[in-house]
């Protein structure tokens, strides 16, 4: 067999040109639902038979619990029914093994209890608390409670996916309070709660309720809420909840469209984890009528708790998942016009707050010349599934298509440039972009998209470019949460500790410093 292709550096995604219509990638979702195989098992499969060797077009993605499937692999599996039946076969065999193990354990219990006068106690029901012997990641139990609360809250409100007003969707904004920029969170609710607490924006209460305490502060989340983590919809609902509270308190919450939001809206589910598919099915059940609210919430809590336990034990004991149902639920929610795609239509592709421009990958002069308001509107029309004269609105190329689009470019976000000429070119592009946006001598740009091994920094490009993606998600680097705070007077501070009120816990950097 041919050798496997080498992965891109640090698992970075490679952009592809997106078609004008949404495609259903059944094989991609099927690949994400397959159980993990060890390296030894993969080598054995390749050496035993060339016909059974793993295709070189399929490789492990950066996330340890999902598969990455190339377009050629998708084309080789055009029949969704075949893909679903294959996945169901794997699930059936796994269920059979689980039943056999359960019956063996029951026989042993019956033998041990034969000498006792009282029968053994029944097993405890699933809950957010981890059982003895299972160590769940720090903050997972809190994340389960918050996820269940905010998802139930958003369904009850019925405001997910509602179109924003013209003022709410303006690309140019002037605010009086501080501005906090948070990088890519990739489905990690626990880390997101930590970084928002570090910034002094939220408080979490018993039962999973989250309250905005940031006053007139403005939060800018830099995109890539989706993929690589299990709590994607919970994050969407959390942001929706605190945005409503922030606006009532005189502040605001903005979210940017990232490349992973664009991938999901386009039907590309390569980076969706099994847990995220479980969450999608649970969210679909939550929206159904006919059950009492408390019954729905209890069922959601049990499902999310089982999902966390399965992640902690390497996949054992997780909630059941039918691949066909999971894929349909995912498409219904995220395809243009779906409830979560309409919610993502309220996100900005590019945003200006005071003298700072925010974009997931970065803004180039051609984007600024075209107009960031126009780019935002075109992306919103695509996400909402707006009908046009020649069909349905497609993905705008300047926003989400190709390596020089707003969500994919990495021109600015490199930690180290290859040579001075490359940095000089990037610096020239940045200066031209800031000039076209008329941000003045104190203008600067904030980007995410590329994980920074040294944390939030502005170490090159004259200090005018802040990179805030630290890879905090457990599906990326599981790094220490950190964010950027911009004071009204222009002072920039990196918040990296649990107690942001103490000056010793803040790293103060002047607006145009390279230190």
XYZ file of C-alpha atoms in Angstrom:
515
model
C 0.000 0.000 0.000
C 0.982 3.576 -0.507
C 2.394 5.472 2.429
C 0.084 7.716 4.426
C 0.347 11.445 3.685
C 2.042 13.492 6.354
C -0.345 15.685 8.359
C -0.171 19.442 8.087
C 1.821 21.231 10.828
C 0.130 21.014 14.249
C -3.008 19.601 12.676
C -3.892 22.795 10.821
C -6.792 22.510 8.438
C -6.289 23.028 4.753
C -8.935 25.188 3.120
C -10.821 23.953 0.132
C -12.904 25.883 -2.341
C -16.498 25.565 -1.202
C -19.311 24.765 -3.657
C -22.218 27.110 -3.992
C -24.608 24.596 -2.431
C -24.446 22.594 0.767
C -23.181 19.032 0.356
C -24.082 16.113 2.591
C -20.868 14.403 3.655
C -22.244 11.120 4.945
C -18.865 9.442 4.867
C -17.330 12.287 6.841
C -19.835 11.899 9.651
C -19.554 8.131 9.473
C -15.779 8.422 9.846
C -16.164 10.622 12.914
C -18.406 8.013 14.539
C -16.063 5.070 14.028
C -14.233 3.658 17.067
C -10.559 4.441 17.471
C -7.946 1.977 16.244
C -4.551 1.680 17.792
C -1.400 2.223 15.761
C -0.578 -1.495 16.105
C -3.997 -2.465 14.730
C -3.561 -0.139 11.779
C -0.121 -1.567 10.982
C -1.473 -5.115 11.220
C -4.334 -4.304 8.855
C -1.907 -2.874 6.302
C 0.445 -5.855 6.409
C -2.187 -8.633 6.413
C -3.877 -7.734 3.151
C -3.429 -4.915 0.694
C -7.147 -5.034 -0.055
C -7.923 -4.268 3.567
C -5.240 -1.632 4.024
C -6.373 1.765 5.233
C -6.746 4.223 2.399
C -3.967 6.815 2.147
C -6.698 9.412 1.634
C -7.825 8.945 5.207
C -5.713 9.983 8.158
C -5.997 10.808 11.798
C -6.998 14.411 12.389
C -5.455 16.610 15.080
C -8.263 15.752 17.504
C -7.677 12.362 19.087
C -11.308 11.251 18.905
C -12.361 11.990 15.350
C -11.350 10.934 11.846
C -10.448 13.216 9.004
C -11.842 12.091 5.643
C -10.631 13.529 2.378
C -12.949 14.499 -0.513
C -11.836 11.421 -2.483
C -12.888 9.188 0.405
C -16.296 10.881 0.416
C -16.727 10.286 -3.303
C -15.970 6.597 -2.856
C -18.904 6.294 -0.439
C -21.759 8.034 -2.245
C -24.429 5.714 -0.844
C -25.494 7.047 2.538
C -27.462 3.902 3.333
C -24.353 1.755 2.891
C -22.332 4.021 5.139
C -25.047 4.012 7.784
C -25.481 0.228 7.675
C -21.734 -0.263 8.031
C -21.697 2.025 11.037
C -24.728 0.237 12.472
C -22.890 -3.061 12.063
C -19.992 -1.746 14.117
C -22.393 -0.425 16.712
C -24.263 -3.744 16.843
C -21.079 -5.707 17.450
C -20.082 -3.303 20.193
C -23.520 -3.661 21.779
C -23.267 -7.452 21.608
C -19.933 -7.381 23.420
C -21.385 -5.044 26.029
C -24.377 -7.368 26.560
C -22.085 -10.374 26.939
C -19.970 -8.575 29.493
C -23.100 -7.449 31.308
C -24.521 -10.969 31.469
C -21.209 -12.325 32.799
C -21.137 -9.660 35.461
C -24.765 -10.403 36.366
C -24.011 -14.128 36.718
C -21.132 -13.357 39.061
C -23.361 -11.080 41.123
C -26.075 -13.751 41.335
C -23.519 -16.304 42.548
C -22.192 -13.945 45.196
C -25.629 -12.926 46.360
C -26.890 -16.519 46.690
C -25.416 -16.707 50.184
C -26.825 -13.317 51.232
C -30.276 -12.861 52.689
C -30.909 -9.497 50.933
C -30.619 -8.855 47.184
C -27.886 -6.504 45.921
C -28.852 -2.822 45.655
C -29.826 -1.540 42.191
C -27.210 0.448 40.252
C -27.429 4.225 40.705
C -28.968 6.251 37.859
C -26.665 8.347 35.653
C -25.856 11.758 37.069
C -23.409 14.586 36.600
C -21.172 13.162 39.336
C -18.480 10.739 38.277
C -18.608 7.198 39.776
C -15.815 5.849 41.928
C -12.708 4.977 39.968
C -13.436 7.295 37.016
C -11.577 10.584 36.910
C -13.326 13.092 34.661
C -11.501 16.205 33.403
C -11.471 19.216 35.715
C -14.667 21.222 35.348
C -16.592 18.561 33.399
C -19.286 18.141 36.043
C -19.893 21.903 36.127
C -19.923 21.929 32.331
C -22.678 19.283 32.272
C -24.891 21.329 34.577
C -24.265 24.575 32.676
C -24.811 22.872 29.311
C -28.163 21.413 30.357
C -29.290 24.738 31.824
C -28.391 27.009 28.897
C -29.666 24.580 26.236
C -32.999 24.242 28.032
C -33.114 28.015 28.551
C -32.561 28.819 24.877
C -35.221 26.323 23.769
C -37.714 27.870 26.214
C -36.887 31.417 25.044
C -37.375 30.459 21.410
C -34.983 33.209 20.289
C -32.211 31.078 18.787
C -31.710 32.012 15.154
C -33.760 35.214 15.275
C -32.516 37.889 12.890
C -30.580 40.742 14.561
C -31.552 44.365 14.193
C -29.561 46.668 11.944
C -27.816 48.282 14.918
C -26.895 44.910 16.442
C -25.333 43.741 13.175
C -23.347 46.871 12.364
C -19.683 46.213 11.562
C -18.529 49.531 13.106
C -19.061 49.938 16.843
C -18.021 52.524 19.430
C -18.093 51.456 23.087
C -17.159 53.142 26.364
C -16.232 50.111 28.456
C -13.371 47.660 28.227
C -13.165 45.115 25.393
C -12.219 41.487 26.011
C -11.107 39.232 23.129
C -11.270 35.450 23.627
C -9.707 33.100 21.084
C -10.871 29.780 19.627
C -12.714 27.578 22.160
C -13.519 24.523 19.972
C -16.307 22.860 21.906
C -14.644 23.067 25.328
C -17.269 24.500 27.664
C -15.220 24.053 30.852
C -12.287 26.082 29.491
C -14.641 28.741 28.153
C -16.238 29.173 31.568
C -12.759 29.526 33.085
C -11.578 32.202 30.680
C -14.803 34.208 31.069
C -14.370 34.090 34.850
C -10.741 35.183 34.475
C -11.982 38.203 32.516
C -14.528 38.994 35.228
C -17.465 38.671 32.813
C -19.594 35.873 34.317
C -20.510 34.182 37.567
C -21.720 30.604 37.738
C -24.343 29.516 40.261
C -25.722 26.268 41.682
C -27.837 24.450 39.121
C -25.852 25.633 36.109
C -27.151 29.198 35.844
C -24.632 31.677 34.393
C -24.974 35.417 34.965
C -23.284 38.280 33.132
C -21.418 40.441 35.652
C -19.267 42.381 33.173
C -21.425 45.521 33.217
C -20.698 47.671 30.151
C -17.825 45.467 28.963
C -17.784 44.107 25.409
C -16.815 40.482 24.733
C -15.514 39.493 21.301
C -15.222 35.738 20.796
C -12.940 35.185 17.811
C -14.806 32.261 16.207
C -14.231 28.494 15.988
C -16.785 27.623 18.634
C -17.448 24.385 16.745
C -15.513 21.117 16.215
C -12.815 19.238 18.152
C -14.886 19.283 21.376
C -18.101 17.772 22.753
C -20.013 20.859 23.967
C -20.551 22.871 20.782
C -24.288 23.567 21.020
C -23.960 24.284 24.734
C -21.389 26.972 23.856
C -23.689 28.466 21.222
C -26.492 28.599 23.801
C -24.190 30.012 26.507
C -23.098 32.837 24.211
C -26.715 33.497 23.233
C -27.705 33.691 26.907
C -24.953 36.025 28.097
C -25.330 38.225 25.004
C -28.934 38.947 25.976
C -27.892 39.680 29.569
C -24.939 41.854 28.501
C -27.083 44.053 26.258
C -29.573 44.550 29.086
C -26.662 45.659 31.317
C -25.189 48.125 28.795
C -22.477 45.795 27.458
C -22.385 43.536 24.424
C -21.207 40.155 23.151
C -19.983 39.633 19.585
C -19.015 36.337 17.978
C -16.991 36.020 14.788
C -17.483 33.433 12.082
C -14.537 31.031 12.042
C -13.489 28.511 9.443
C -15.094 25.697 11.466
C -18.463 27.445 11.479
C -18.134 27.707 7.696
C -17.199 24.011 7.410
C -20.267 22.868 9.348
C -22.625 25.166 7.440
C -21.193 23.657 4.262
C -21.866 20.093 5.464
C -18.231 19.251 6.260
C -18.249 17.324 9.550
C -14.701 15.930 9.505
C -13.756 17.489 12.833
C -16.984 16.720 14.710
C -16.411 14.412 17.689
C -18.657 11.544 18.685
C -19.686 13.477 21.783
C -20.736 16.422 19.622
C -22.975 14.123 17.570
C -24.498 12.878 20.844
C -25.075 16.488 21.926
C -26.705 17.281 18.556
C -29.162 14.393 18.974
C -29.902 15.453 22.562
C -30.593 19.013 21.380
C -32.957 17.703 18.695
C -34.855 15.714 21.354
C -35.005 18.798 23.552
C -36.872 20.706 20.844
C -39.566 18.055 20.423
C -42.977 18.624 21.948
C -44.844 16.166 24.125
C -42.557 15.866 27.163
C -42.570 17.852 30.357
C -39.780 20.403 30.798
C -38.311 18.697 33.858
C -38.361 15.324 32.124
C -36.501 16.769 29.139
C -33.897 18.416 31.349
C -33.344 15.224 33.367
C -32.882 13.218 30.168
C -30.454 15.827 28.821
C -28.437 15.779 32.059
C -28.166 11.984 31.952
C -27.064 11.986 28.300
C -24.394 14.653 28.808
C -23.132 12.969 31.988
C -22.745 9.643 30.147
C -20.937 11.475 27.348
C -18.415 12.935 29.825
C -17.856 9.547 31.448
C -17.301 7.931 28.058
C -14.672 10.561 27.221
C -12.945 9.896 30.561
C -12.880 6.107 30.024
C -11.823 6.076 26.384
C -15.312 5.567 24.961
C -16.699 2.848 27.258
C -20.198 3.272 28.646
C -21.203 6.185 26.451
C -24.767 6.949 25.412
C -26.088 4.994 22.405
C -25.759 6.725 19.054
C -27.380 5.847 15.750
C -25.230 7.236 12.901
C -28.192 7.871 10.614
C -30.117 9.806 13.264
C -26.992 11.726 14.288
C -26.177 12.803 10.749
C -29.733 13.899 10.029
C -29.886 15.899 13.254
C -26.562 17.561 12.423
C -27.646 18.539 8.923
C -31.034 19.819 10.082
C -29.355 22.059 12.672
C -26.325 23.392 10.779
C -27.278 23.429 7.097
C -28.136 26.941 5.822
C -31.599 27.760 7.112
C -31.311 25.386 10.100
C -31.838 26.709 13.617
C -28.133 26.794 14.533
C -27.065 28.050 11.100
C -29.515 30.933 11.549
C -27.960 31.613 14.940
C -24.493 31.660 13.316
C -25.906 34.154 10.800
C -25.936 36.653 13.692
C -22.134 36.340 13.959
C -19.812 38.857 12.311
C -17.188 37.857 9.775
C -15.304 41.080 10.511
C -15.871 43.632 13.249
C -14.489 47.029 14.262
C -14.720 48.160 17.884
C -13.275 51.625 18.540
C -9.809 51.603 16.895
C -9.448 47.796 16.679
C -10.541 45.459 13.908
C -11.312 41.813 14.727
C -11.296 38.909 12.252
C -10.853 35.172 12.722
C -8.002 34.710 10.256
C -7.331 38.312 9.335
C -8.379 41.121 7.010
C -6.434 41.881 3.848
C -6.606 45.095 1.807
C -8.936 43.465 -0.743
C -11.419 42.677 2.069
C -11.305 46.234 3.392
C -11.761 47.643 -0.130
C -14.736 45.365 -0.770
C -16.385 46.457 2.477
C -16.682 44.520 5.720
C -20.392 45.366 6.066
C -20.990 43.755 2.689
C -18.959 40.682 3.659
C -20.971 40.317 6.881
C -24.288 40.604 5.047
C -23.331 38.055 2.384
C -22.206 35.526 4.999
C -25.430 36.078 6.948
C -27.577 35.514 3.855
C -25.759 32.240 3.180
C -26.199 30.983 6.750
C -29.900 31.891 6.778
C -30.482 30.036 3.503
C -31.840 33.161 1.828
C -33.448 32.591 -1.550
C -32.029 34.599 -4.445
C -33.046 35.073 -8.057
C -30.978 32.084 -9.210
C -31.554 29.780 -6.249
C -30.130 29.856 -2.715
C -27.353 32.168 -1.519
C -23.985 30.407 -1.532
C -20.861 30.854 0.608
C -19.117 34.156 -0.202
C -15.596 33.482 -1.419
C -13.960 36.537 0.147
C -15.346 35.525 3.526
C -14.997 31.737 3.689
C -13.480 30.376 0.456
C -9.787 29.847 -0.217
C -6.548 30.483 1.697
C -6.840 34.274 1.376
C -10.386 34.528 2.733
C -11.163 36.227 6.040
C -11.588 32.983 7.992
C -8.721 30.996 6.423
C -5.781 33.375 5.929
C -2.689 32.958 8.103
C -0.699 35.827 6.588
C -0.440 37.648 9.922
C -0.705 34.964 12.596
C 2.652 33.212 12.275
C 4.705 33.211 15.461
C 7.948 33.300 13.475
C 8.240 34.502 9.894
C 10.521 32.591 7.540
C 12.594 35.668 6.677
C 12.494 39.477 6.994
C 10.954 39.813 3.529
C 7.914 37.729 4.500
C 7.405 39.817 7.638
C 7.849 43.053 5.656
C 5.154 41.942 3.210
C 2.766 41.067 6.055
C 3.500 44.397 7.721
C 2.748 46.263 4.501
C -0.561 44.400 4.079
C -1.512 45.178 7.680
C -0.707 48.890 7.335
C -2.706 49.134 4.097
C -5.690 47.370 5.671
C -5.723 49.605 8.747
C -5.388 52.654 6.519
C -8.331 51.593 4.321
C -10.439 51.083 7.443
C -9.441 54.599 8.625
C -8.474 53.454 12.114
C -5.769 56.084 12.580
C -2.261 55.807 13.976
C -3.444 53.758 16.977
C -5.274 51.205 14.845
C -4.605 47.514 15.424
C -5.924 44.102 14.458
C -6.837 41.066 16.583
C -6.920 37.566 15.066
C -7.417 33.973 16.172
C -7.263 30.819 14.019
C -3.613 29.876 14.649
C -2.687 28.481 18.108
C 0.162 30.446 19.684
C 2.602 28.302 21.651
C 3.703 31.359 23.661
C 0.166 32.499 24.507
C -1.538 35.778 23.662
C 1.063 38.072 22.089
C 1.839 40.952 19.700
C 5.509 40.137 19.226
C 5.890 41.115 15.590
C 4.404 43.443 12.959
C 5.186 46.507 15.047
C 2.915 45.449 17.897
C -0.172 46.266 15.807
C -1.277 42.643 15.449
C -2.586 40.703 18.461
C -2.868 36.892 18.256
C -5.257 35.526 20.872
C -5.750 31.849 19.971
C -3.822 29.974 22.676
C -5.236 26.512 21.884
C -7.103 26.361 25.201
C -9.513 23.647 24.057
C -8.722 20.101 25.185
C -9.180 19.099 21.542
C -6.279 21.354 20.480
C -3.490 22.068 23.015
C -5.426 22.103 26.317
C -3.423 25.221 27.146
C -3.902 27.594 30.063
C -6.896 29.852 29.368
C -5.952 33.418 28.471
C -7.568 36.430 26.844
C -6.809 39.994 25.796
C -8.308 43.021 27.537
C -8.356 46.415 25.808
C -9.033 49.320 28.143
C -10.870 52.446 26.905
C -7.576 54.382 27.053
C -5.898 51.938 24.643
C -3.892 49.942 27.174
C -3.746 46.217 26.383
C -3.508 43.565 29.084
C -3.207 39.798 28.854
C -5.365 38.084 31.471
C -4.072 34.655 32.379
C -4.952 34.054 36.019
C -7.955 33.146 38.116
C -8.114 36.502 39.887
C -8.133 39.334 37.324
C -8.815 41.988 39.981
C -5.224 41.738 41.235
C -2.793 43.825 39.208
C -0.067 41.213 39.691
C -2.158 38.770 37.642
C -2.249 40.986 34.573
C 0.427 41.418 31.966
C 0.307 45.020 30.831
C 1.473 45.755 27.291
C 1.257 49.124 25.607
C -0.745 49.370 22.413
C 2.232 49.564 20.071
C 4.809 47.538 21.966
C 6.633 44.474 20.721
C 7.793 43.406 24.158
